[in-house]
Amino acid sequence: MSESDQIHKVVIIGSGPAGWTAAIYAARANLDPVVYVGVAKQSPAIQLPGGQLMLTTDVENYPGFPDGVSGPQMMQMFQKQAERFGTKTQPRDIVSVEFNSDGPHKLVTDKDETVYAHTVILATGATANWLGLENEQRLARNGGGVSACAVCDGALPMFRDKPLAVVGGGDSAMEEATYLTKFASTVYIIHRRDELRASKVMQERYLSKPNAEVKWNSVVEDIKSTTNEHGQEVISAVVLKDTTTGELSDLEVGGLFVAIGHTPATGFIKDSGVTFNEKGYVQLDGKTTETNIPGVFAAGDIADDHYRQAITAAGTGCQAALDAEHWLGDRDLI
Ligand code: NAP
């Protein structure tokens, strides 16, 4: 780096609840944070940053919004609040990094610009895995009854007393399906094999519900939709293919929840020296947001394969900003 290069106190990578909350705290601590908001990772169909909430129509479980709020609107509000205190927003992706234990850290954008920072907060989240069906993203984005998060969306009135389907055979699928049994008439698990991957206890919890039914050896080939009384396109059925016979059949459902795993957005740091856990998420040091590299912190779903909620991501974003502030203070960098 040359003498004229500016070294930022805090650079935040990612613009979901974790990134913006880190920015609000860092900005209010006069750390002049810069947020690299990135280019959308959820789907090529959505060219907006903002993480998984960009695919969430109504957020009803975030405290402070008694009437609910749409995911994209909520992210705009987070951004506005961060910018109110002086956060700078950069509409760029960080594509590679060179972390330096003696600092500063070097980041490179998708336009090949170089950025230096004493502390970096990784908050790029994780993306839900999708089935890859043609209308899946459109229905998910427009509130058409397709979702990758039952805990976020399952309690919406549109799903009440309807047959619902959950794809997947892991713990997430069991958890989502069990949750949905409270609202749905029937909750189908659609699983591609004849044996569930989920732990026995999670299986039992779902299978013990009177309205649970498993469609074994089945994959979703297509999603059928209809227009509801408000003129909105909504799911009406899924076309199932029996993996043993190849036979196709329609299953009428009022909602489809895809629970086939998540992938943390860590590609840009894979060779950076950051330690990952056995599932590929950033490994943190105990209850802090510190990674194994001094001055590099992580917040939100990039380091959390368990809770994965907007509110928990925001909470760790706050922690990361406080950790970064203490780190800078201890080294007389603020
Ligand atoms: P997971 O364990 O990887 O399970 C993914 C499921 O989706 C598997 O059953 C897999 O089928 C299926 N699948 C994958 N790709 C598919 C495709 N293209 N089409 C159809 N099905 C597909 O993921 P997870 O359930 O999200 O769990 C992730 C981790 O979090 C696990 O370690 C889990 O134990 C943990 N977790 C724990 C809890 C809890 O304890 N409360 C709750 C949720 C998650 P196959 O089985 O055939 O591979």
CSV table of C-alpha atoms and ligand atoms in Angstrom, one decimal:
chain,number,residue,atom,x,y,z
A,1,MET,CA,0.0,0.0,0.0
A,2,SER,CA,1.1,3.6,-0.6
A,3,GLU,CA,1.2,6.3,2.0
A,4,SER,CA,-1.8,8.0,0.4
A,5,ASP,CA,-4.0,5.0,0.8
A,6,GLN,CA,-6.8,5.5,3.3
A,7,ILE,CA,-7.1,2.9,6.0
A,8,HIS,CA,-10.7,2.5,7.2
A,9,LYS,CA,-11.3,1.8,10.8
A,10,VAL,CA,-14.1,-0.6,10.0
A,11,VAL,CA,-15.2,-2.2,6.8
A,12,ILE,CA,-18.4,-4.3,6.9
A,13,ILE,CA,-19.0,-6.8,4.1
A,14,GLY,CA,-22.7,-7.6,3.7
A,15,SER,CA,-26.0,-5.8,3.9
A,16,GLY,CA,-28.4,-8.0,5.8
A,17,PRO,CA,-29.5,-7.4,9.4
A,18,ALA,CA,-26.0,-8.3,10.7
A,19,GLY,CA,-24.2,-5.9,8.4
A,20,TRP,CA,-26.5,-2.9,8.9
A,21,THR,CA,-26.7,-3.4,12.7
A,22,ALA,CA,-22.9,-3.5,12.9
A,23,ALA,CA,-22.9,-0.3,10.8
A,24,ILE,CA,-25.4,1.4,13.1
A,25,TYR,CA,-23.3,0.6,16.2
A,26,ALA,CA,-19.9,1.4,14.5
A,27,ALA,CA,-21.2,4.7,13.1
A,28,ARG,CA,-22.6,5.8,16.4
A,29,ALA,CA,-19.1,5.0,17.9
A,30,ASN,CA,-17.6,7.4,15.3
A,31,LEU,CA,-15.8,4.6,13.5
A,32,ASP,CA,-16.9,5.9,10.1
A,33,PRO,CA,-17.9,2.4,8.8
A,34,VAL,CA,-18.1,1.6,5.2
A,35,VAL,CA,-20.5,-1.1,4.1
A,36,TYR,CA,-19.9,-3.1,1.0
A,37,VAL,CA,-23.5,-4.0,0.2
A,38,GLY,CA,-22.6,-6.5,-2.6
A,39,VAL,CA,-24.5,-7.8,-5.4
A,40,ALA,CA,-27.5,-10.1,-4.7
A,41,LYS,CA,-26.6,-13.7,-3.9
A,42,GLN,CA,-30.1,-15.0,-3.2
A,43,SER,CA,-31.1,-15.5,-6.8
A,44,PRO,CA,-30.1,-14.2,-10.2
A,45,ALA,CA,-33.7,-13.0,-10.5
A,46,ILE,CA,-33.2,-10.4,-7.7
A,47,GLN,CA,-30.6,-7.8,-8.5
A,48,LEU,CA,-30.7,-6.2,-5.1
A,49,PRO,CA,-28.5,-6.7,-2.1
A,50,GLY,CA,-29.9,-7.2,1.3
A,51,GLY,CA,-29.6,-10.9,1.9
A,52,GLN,CA,-32.3,-13.5,2.6
A,53,LEU,CA,-34.8,-10.9,3.7
A,54,MET,CA,-35.1,-9.8,0.1
A,55,LEU,CA,-37.0,-13.0,-0.4
A,56,THR,CA,-39.2,-12.6,2.6
A,57,THR,CA,-42.6,-11.0,2.0
A,58,ASP,CA,-43.8,-10.4,5.5
A,59,VAL,CA,-41.5,-10.3,8.6
A,60,GLU,CA,-43.8,-10.8,11.5
A,61,ASN,CA,-41.4,-12.0,14.2
A,62,TYR,CA,-39.0,-9.0,14.4
A,63,PRO,CA,-39.9,-7.1,17.5
A,64,GLY,CA,-41.0,-3.5,17.0
A,65,PHE,CA,-43.1,-4.1,13.9
A,66,PRO,CA,-46.5,-5.1,15.4
A,67,ASP,CA,-48.1,-5.0,12.0
A,68,GLY,CA,-45.2,-6.8,10.3
A,69,VAL,CA,-43.0,-5.4,7.6
A,70,SER,CA,-41.8,-6.6,4.2
A,71,GLY,CA,-38.2,-8.0,4.2
A,72,PRO,CA,-36.9,-5.5,1.5
A,73,GLN,CA,-38.6,-2.6,3.3
A,74,MET,CA,-37.0,-3.6,6.6
A,75,MET,CA,-33.6,-3.7,5.0
A,76,GLN,CA,-34.1,-0.2,3.6
A,77,MET,CA,-35.0,1.0,7.0
A,78,PHE,CA,-31.9,-0.6,8.5
A,79,GLN,CA,-29.8,1.1,5.8
A,80,LYS,CA,-31.4,4.5,6.4
A,81,GLN,CA,-30.7,4.2,10.1
A,82,ALA,CA,-27.1,3.3,9.5
A,83,GLU,CA,-26.6,6.1,7.0
A,84,ARG,CA,-28.2,8.6,9.4
A,85,PHE,CA,-25.1,8.2,11.6
A,86,GLY,CA,-22.6,8.6,8.8
A,87,THR,CA,-22.2,5.0,7.4
A,88,LYS,CA,-20.9,5.0,3.8
A,89,THR,CA,-22.5,2.6,1.5
A,90,GLN,CA,-20.6,1.1,-1.4
A,91,PRO,CA,-22.6,-0.8,-4.1
A,92,ARG,CA,-19.7,-3.2,-4.7
A,93,ASP,CA,-18.9,-6.8,-4.0
A,94,ILE,CA,-15.6,-7.7,-2.2
A,95,VAL,CA,-14.3,-10.5,-4.3
A,96,SER,CA,-11.0,-11.3,-2.6
A,97,VAL,CA,-9.2,-10.5,0.6
A,98,GLU,CA,-5.7,-10.5,2.0
A,99,PHE,CA,-5.9,-10.7,5.8
A,100,ASN,CA,-2.8,-9.6,7.6
A,101,SER,CA,-2.4,-10.4,11.2
A,102,ASP,CA,-0.3,-7.3,11.7
A,103,GLY,CA,-2.9,-5.2,9.8
A,104,PRO,CA,-4.2,-3.5,7.8
A,105,HIS,CA,-6.3,-5.9,5.9
A,106,LYS,CA,-6.6,-5.6,2.1
A,107,LEU,CA,-9.9,-6.1,0.3
A,108,VAL,CA,-10.4,-6.1,-3.5
A,109,THR,CA,-13.7,-5.2,-5.1
A,110,ASP,CA,-15.4,-6.5,-8.2
A,111,LYS,CA,-14.1,-3.4,-10.0
A,112,ASP,CA,-10.6,-4.2,-8.9
A,113,GLU,CA,-10.4,-1.4,-6.4
A,114,THR,CA,-8.3,-2.0,-3.3
A,115,VAL,CA,-9.6,-1.1,0.1
A,116,TYR,CA,-7.6,-1.1,3.4
A,117,ALA,CA,-9.1,-1.6,6.8
A,118,HIS,CA,-7.9,-2.1,10.4
A,119,THR,CA,-11.0,-4.2,11.2
A,120,VAL,CA,-13.3,-6.1,8.9
A,121,ILE,CA,-16.7,-7.5,9.8
A,122,LEU,CA,-17.8,-10.4,7.7
A,123,ALA,CA,-21.6,-10.4,7.3
A,124,THR,CA,-22.4,-11.9,4.0
A,125,GLY,CA,-24.8,-14.5,5.4
A,126,ALA,CA,-25.9,-17.7,3.8
A,127,THR,CA,-28.2,-18.6,1.0
A,128,ALA,CA,-31.0,-21.1,1.2
A,129,ASN,CA,-30.6,-23.9,-1.3
A,130,TRP,CA,-33.5,-24.0,-3.8
A,131,LEU,CA,-34.8,-26.7,-6.0
A,132,GLY,CA,-34.1,-24.7,-9.2
A,133,LEU,CA,-37.6,-24.9,-10.6
A,134,GLU,CA,-38.7,-22.3,-13.1
A,135,ASN,CA,-41.3,-20.4,-11.1
A,136,GLU,CA,-40.0,-21.1,-7.6
A,137,GLN,CA,-38.2,-17.7,-7.2
A,138,ARG,CA,-41.0,-15.7,-8.6
A,139,LEU,CA,-43.5,-17.3,-6.2
A,140,ALA,CA,-41.1,-16.9,-3.3
A,141,ARG,CA,-40.4,-13.2,-4.1
A,142,ASN,CA,-44.0,-12.2,-4.7
A,143,GLY,CA,-45.6,-13.9,-1.6
A,144,GLY,CA,-47.0,-16.7,-3.8
A,145,GLY,CA,-46.7,-19.3,-1.1
A,146,VAL,CA,-43.2,-20.6,-1.7
A,147,SER,CA,-40.6,-20.0,1.1
A,148,ALA,CA,-37.3,-21.2,2.4
A,149,CYS,CA,-38.2,-20.4,6.0
A,150,ALA,CA,-41.3,-21.7,7.7
A,151,VAL,CA,-40.4,-20.0,11.0
A,152,CYS,CA,-40.4,-16.7,9.1
A,153,ASP,CA,-43.4,-17.1,6.9
A,154,GLY,CA,-45.4,-20.1,8.1
A,155,ALA,CA,-47.7,-18.3,10.4
A,156,LEU,CA,-49.1,-16.0,7.7
A,157,PRO,CA,-52.8,-16.2,7.2
A,158,MET,CA,-52.5,-17.5,3.7
A,159,PHE,CA,-51.2,-20.8,5.0
A,160,ARG,CA,-53.8,-21.4,7.7
A,161,ASP,CA,-55.8,-24.6,7.5
A,162,LYS,CA,-54.3,-25.5,4.1
A,163,PRO,CA,-52.3,-28.6,3.1
A,164,LEU,CA,-48.6,-27.6,3.1
A,165,ALA,CA,-45.5,-29.3,1.8
A,166,VAL,CA,-42.0,-29.2,3.1
A,167,VAL,CA,-39.2,-30.6,0.9
A,168,GLY,CA,-36.2,-32.2,2.6
A,169,GLY,CA,-35.4,-35.0,5.0
A,170,GLY,CA,-33.0,-33.2,7.4
A,171,ASP,CA,-33.5,-31.6,10.8
A,172,SER,CA,-34.5,-28.3,9.2
A,173,ALA,CA,-37.3,-30.0,7.3
A,174,MET,CA,-38.5,-31.7,10.4
A,175,GLU,CA,-38.3,-28.5,12.4
A,176,GLU,CA,-40.2,-26.5,9.7
A,177,ALA,CA,-42.8,-29.2,9.2
A,178,THR,CA,-43.4,-29.6,13.0
A,179,TYR,CA,-43.9,-25.9,13.3
A,180,LEU,CA,-46.3,-25.9,10.4
A,181,THR,CA,-48.5,-28.6,11.9
A,182,LYS,CA,-49.8,-25.9,14.2
A,183,PHE,CA,-51.4,-24.0,11.3
A,184,ALA,CA,-51.9,-26.4,8.4
A,185,SER,CA,-54.6,-29.0,7.7
A,186,THR,CA,-51.9,-31.5,6.6
A,187,VAL,CA,-48.1,-31.1,6.4
A,188,TYR,CA,-46.5,-33.3,3.8
A,189,ILE,CA,-42.8,-34.0,4.0
A,190,ILE,CA,-41.5,-34.6,0.5
A,191,HIS,CA,-38.3,-36.6,0.6
A,192,ARG,CA,-36.3,-38.1,-2.2
A,193,ARG,CA,-35.4,-41.3,-0.4
A,194,ASP,CA,-37.2,-43.8,1.8
A,195,GLU,CA,-35.3,-42.8,4.9
A,196,LEU,CA,-35.0,-39.5,6.7
A,197,ARG,CA,-31.6,-37.9,7.4
A,198,ALA,CA,-33.0,-36.1,10.4
A,199,SER,CA,-32.2,-37.1,14.0
A,200,LYS,CA,-34.6,-39.6,15.5
A,201,VAL,CA,-35.9,-37.1,18.1
A,202,MET,CA,-36.7,-34.5,15.3
A,203,GLN,CA,-38.4,-37.2,13.2
A,204,GLU,CA,-40.5,-38.3,16.1
A,205,ARG,CA,-41.6,-34.8,16.9
A,206,TYR,CA,-43.0,-34.4,13.4
A,207,LEU,CA,-44.3,-37.9,12.8
A,208,SER,CA,-46.2,-37.9,16.1
A,209,LYS,CA,-48.4,-35.1,14.8
A,210,PRO,CA,-51.9,-36.3,13.6
A,211,ASN,CA,-51.6,-34.1,10.5
A,212,ALA,CA,-48.1,-35.3,9.4
A,213,GLU,CA,-47.8,-37.3,6.2
A,214,VAL,CA,-44.6,-38.3,4.4
A,215,LYS,CA,-44.3,-38.6,0.6
A,216,TRP,CA,-41.4,-41.0,0.3
A,217,ASN,CA,-39.2,-41.4,-2.8
A,218,SER,CA,-40.6,-38.2,-4.2
A,219,VAL,CA,-39.2,-35.1,-5.8
A,220,VAL,CA,-40.9,-31.9,-6.9
A,221,GLU,CA,-40.9,-31.7,-10.6
A,222,ASP,CA,-43.0,-28.6,-11.0
A,223,ILE,CA,-45.0,-26.0,-9.1
A,224,LYS,CA,-48.6,-25.3,-10.3
A,225,SER,CA,-50.1,-21.9,-9.6
A,226,THR,CA,-53.4,-20.1,-9.8
A,227,THR,CA,-54.7,-16.5,-9.5
A,228,ASN,CA,-56.3,-15.8,-6.1
A,229,GLU,CA,-59.2,-13.3,-5.4
A,230,HIS,CA,-56.7,-10.5,-5.1
A,231,GLY,CA,-55.3,-11.2,-8.6
A,232,GLN,CA,-52.1,-12.6,-7.2
A,233,GLU,CA,-50.3,-15.7,-8.5
A,234,VAL,CA,-50.3,-18.3,-5.7
A,235,ILE,CA,-49.2,-21.9,-5.5
A,236,SER,CA,-52.0,-24.5,-6.0
A,237,ALA,CA,-50.2,-27.8,-6.3
A,238,VAL,CA,-46.9,-29.5,-6.7
A,239,VAL,CA,-46.2,-32.1,-9.3
A,240,LEU,CA,-44.4,-35.0,-7.6
A,241,LYS,CA,-42.3,-37.6,-9.4
A,242,ASP,CA,-41.9,-41.0,-7.8
A,243,THR,CA,-38.1,-41.7,-7.9
A,244,THR,CA,-38.7,-45.5,-8.0
A,245,THR,CA,-41.4,-45.7,-10.7
A,246,GLY,CA,-41.0,-42.3,-12.5
A,247,GLU,CA,-44.7,-41.8,-12.1
A,248,LEU,CA,-46.0,-38.2,-11.9
A,249,SER,CA,-48.8,-37.0,-9.7
A,250,ASP,CA,-50.3,-33.8,-8.5
A,251,LEU,CA,-50.4,-32.9,-4.8
A,252,GLU,CA,-52.7,-30.0,-3.9
A,253,VAL,CA,-51.0,-27.6,-1.5
A,254,GLY,CA,-51.4,-24.0,-0.4
A,255,GLY,CA,-47.7,-23.6,0.4
A,256,LEU,CA,-44.3,-25.1,-0.3
A,257,PHE,CA,-41.4,-24.8,2.1
A,258,VAL,CA,-37.9,-25.7,0.7
A,259,ALA,CA,-35.7,-27.0,3.5
A,260,ILE,CA,-32.8,-28.6,1.7
A,261,GLY,CA,-29.9,-26.8,3.4
A,262,HIS,CA,-28.1,-23.5,3.3
A,263,THR,CA,-24.8,-22.5,1.9
A,264,PRO,CA,-22.7,-19.9,3.7
A,265,ALA,CA,-21.5,-17.0,1.4
A,266,THR,CA,-17.8,-17.6,2.1
A,267,GLY,CA,-16.4,-18.0,-1.4
A,268,PHE,CA,-14.4,-14.7,-1.3
A,269,ILE,CA,-12.6,-15.7,1.9
A,270,LYS,CA,-12.0,-19.4,1.2
A,271,ASP,CA,-8.2,-19.0,0.9
A,272,SER,CA,-7.9,-16.1,3.4
A,273,GLY,CA,-6.7,-18.1,6.4
A,274,VAL,CA,-10.1,-17.7,8.2
A,275,THR,CA,-11.0,-20.9,10.1
A,276,PHE,CA,-14.3,-22.6,9.2
A,277,ASN,CA,-16.2,-25.2,11.2
A,278,GLU,CA,-16.9,-28.7,9.9
A,279,LYS,CA,-20.1,-27.3,8.1
A,280,GLY,CA,-18.2,-24.6,6.3
A,281,TYR,CA,-19.4,-21.7,8.5
A,282,VAL,CA,-16.9,-19.2,9.9
A,283,GLN,CA,-15.6,-20.4,13.3
A,284,LEU,CA,-15.9,-17.9,16.1
A,285,ASP,CA,-13.9,-17.6,19.3
A,286,GLY,CA,-16.3,-18.6,22.1
A,287,LYS,CA,-19.1,-16.1,22.6
A,288,THR,CA,-17.3,-13.3,20.8
A,289,THR,CA,-17.5,-12.5,17.1
A,290,GLU,CA,-13.7,-12.8,16.7
A,291,THR,CA,-12.4,-15.1,14.0
A,292,ASN,CA,-8.9,-16.6,14.2
A,293,ILE,CA,-7.5,-13.6,12.4
A,294,PRO,CA,-6.8,-10.5,14.6
A,295,GLY,CA,-9.1,-7.6,13.5
A,296,VAL,CA,-11.5,-9.8,11.5
A,297,PHE,CA,-14.9,-10.4,13.0
A,298,ALA,CA,-18.0,-12.3,11.7
A,299,ALA,CA,-21.7,-11.7,12.3
A,300,GLY,CA,-25.0,-13.2,11.2
A,301,ASP,CA,-25.6,-16.4,9.2
A,302,ILE,CA,-22.0,-16.6,7.8
A,303,ALA,CA,-21.1,-17.9,11.3
A,304,ASP,CA,-24.4,-19.3,12.4
A,305,ASP,CA,-25.9,-22.5,11.0
A,306,HIS,CA,-28.3,-22.9,13.9
A,307,TYR,CA,-30.5,-19.9,14.7
A,308,ARG,CA,-30.5,-18.2,11.3
A,309,GLN,CA,-33.0,-15.5,12.3
A,310,ALA,CA,-33.0,-11.8,11.4
A,311,ILE,CA,-33.0,-10.9,15.1
A,312,THR,CA,-30.1,-13.1,16.0
A,313,ALA,CA,-28.1,-11.8,13.0
A,314,ALA,CA,-28.8,-8.3,14.1
A,315,GLY,CA,-27.7,-9.2,17.6
A,316,THR,CA,-24.4,-10.6,16.5
A,317,GLY,CA,-23.9,-7.5,14.2
A,318,CYS,CA,-24.1,-5.4,17.3
A,319,GLN,CA,-21.6,-7.6,19.1
A,320,ALA,CA,-19.2,-7.5,16.1
A,321,ALA,CA,-19.2,-3.7,16.1
A,322,LEU,CA,-18.5,-3.6,19.8
A,323,ASP,CA,-15.8,-6.2,19.5
A,324,ALA,CA,-14.2,-4.2,16.6
A,325,GLU,CA,-14.4,-1.0,18.7
A,326,HIS,CA,-12.7,-2.6,21.7
A,327,TRP,CA,-10.1,-4.1,19.4
A,328,LEU,CA,-9.3,-0.7,17.8
A,329,GLY,CA,-9.3,1.0,21.2
A,330,ASP,CA,-6.8,-1.6,22.7
A,331,ARG,CA,-4.4,-0.7,19.8
A,332,ASP,CA,-4.9,3.0,20.0
A,333,LEU,CA,-6.3,3.1,16.5
A,334,ILE,CA,-9.3,5.3,17.5
B,1,NAP,P1,-29.2,-31.2,5.8
B,1,NAP,O1,-29.1,-32.0,7.1
B,1,NAP,O2,-28.1,-31.2,4.9
B,1,NAP,O3,-30.5,-31.9,5.1
B,1,NAP,C1,-30.9,-31.5,3.8
B,1,NAP,C2,-32.0,-32.4,3.3
B,1,NAP,O4,-32.4,-31.9,2.0
B,1,NAP,C3,-31.5,-33.9,3.1
B,1,NAP,O5,-32.6,-34.7,3.6
B,1,NAP,C4,-31.3,-34.0,1.6
B,1,NAP,O6,-31.7,-35.3,1.2
B,1,NAP,C5,-32.3,-33.0,1.1
B,1,NAP,N1,-31.9,-32.4,-0.2
B,1,NAP,C6,-30.7,-31.8,-0.5
B,1,NAP,N2,-30.7,-31.4,-1.7
B,1,NAP,C7,-31.9,-31.7,-2.3
B,1,NAP,C8,-32.6,-31.6,-3.5
B,1,NAP,N3,-31.9,-30.9,-4.5
B,1,NAP,N4,-33.8,-32.0,-3.7
B,1,NAP,C9,-34.5,-32.7,-2.7
B,1,NAP,N5,-33.9,-32.9,-1.5
B,1,NAP,C10,-32.7,-32.4,-1.3
B,1,NAP,O7,-29.7,-29.7,6.0
B,1,NAP,P2,-30.6,-29.1,7.2
B,1,NAP,O8,-31.7,-29.9,7.5
B,1,NAP,O9,-30.8,-27.7,6.8
B,1,NAP,O10,-29.6,-29.1,8.5
B,1,NAP,C11,-28.3,-28.5,8.4
B,1,NAP,C12,-27.6,-28.7,9.8
B,1,NAP,O11,-28.3,-28.0,10.8
B,1,NAP,C13,-27.6,-30.2,10.2
B,1,NAP,O12,-26.4,-30.5,10.8
B,1,NAP,C14,-28.8,-30.3,11.2
B,1,NAP,O13,-28.6,-31.3,12.1
B,1,NAP,C15,-28.7,-28.9,11.8
B,1,NAP,N6,-30.0,-28.5,12.3
B,1,NAP,C16,-30.4,-28.8,13.6
B,1,NAP,C17,-31.6,-28.5,14.1
B,1,NAP,C18,-31.9,-28.8,15.5
B,1,NAP,O14,-31.3,-29.6,16.1
B,1,NAP,N7,-32.9,-28.2,16.1
B,1,NAP,C19,-32.6,-27.9,13.3
B,1,NAP,C20,-32.2,-27.6,12.0
B,1,NAP,C21,-31.0,-27.9,11.5
B,1,NAP,P3,-30.8,-36.6,1.5
B,1,NAP,O15,-31.1,-36.9,2.9
B,1,NAP,O16,-31.2,-37.6,0.5
B,1,NAP,O17,-29.4,-36.1,1.3
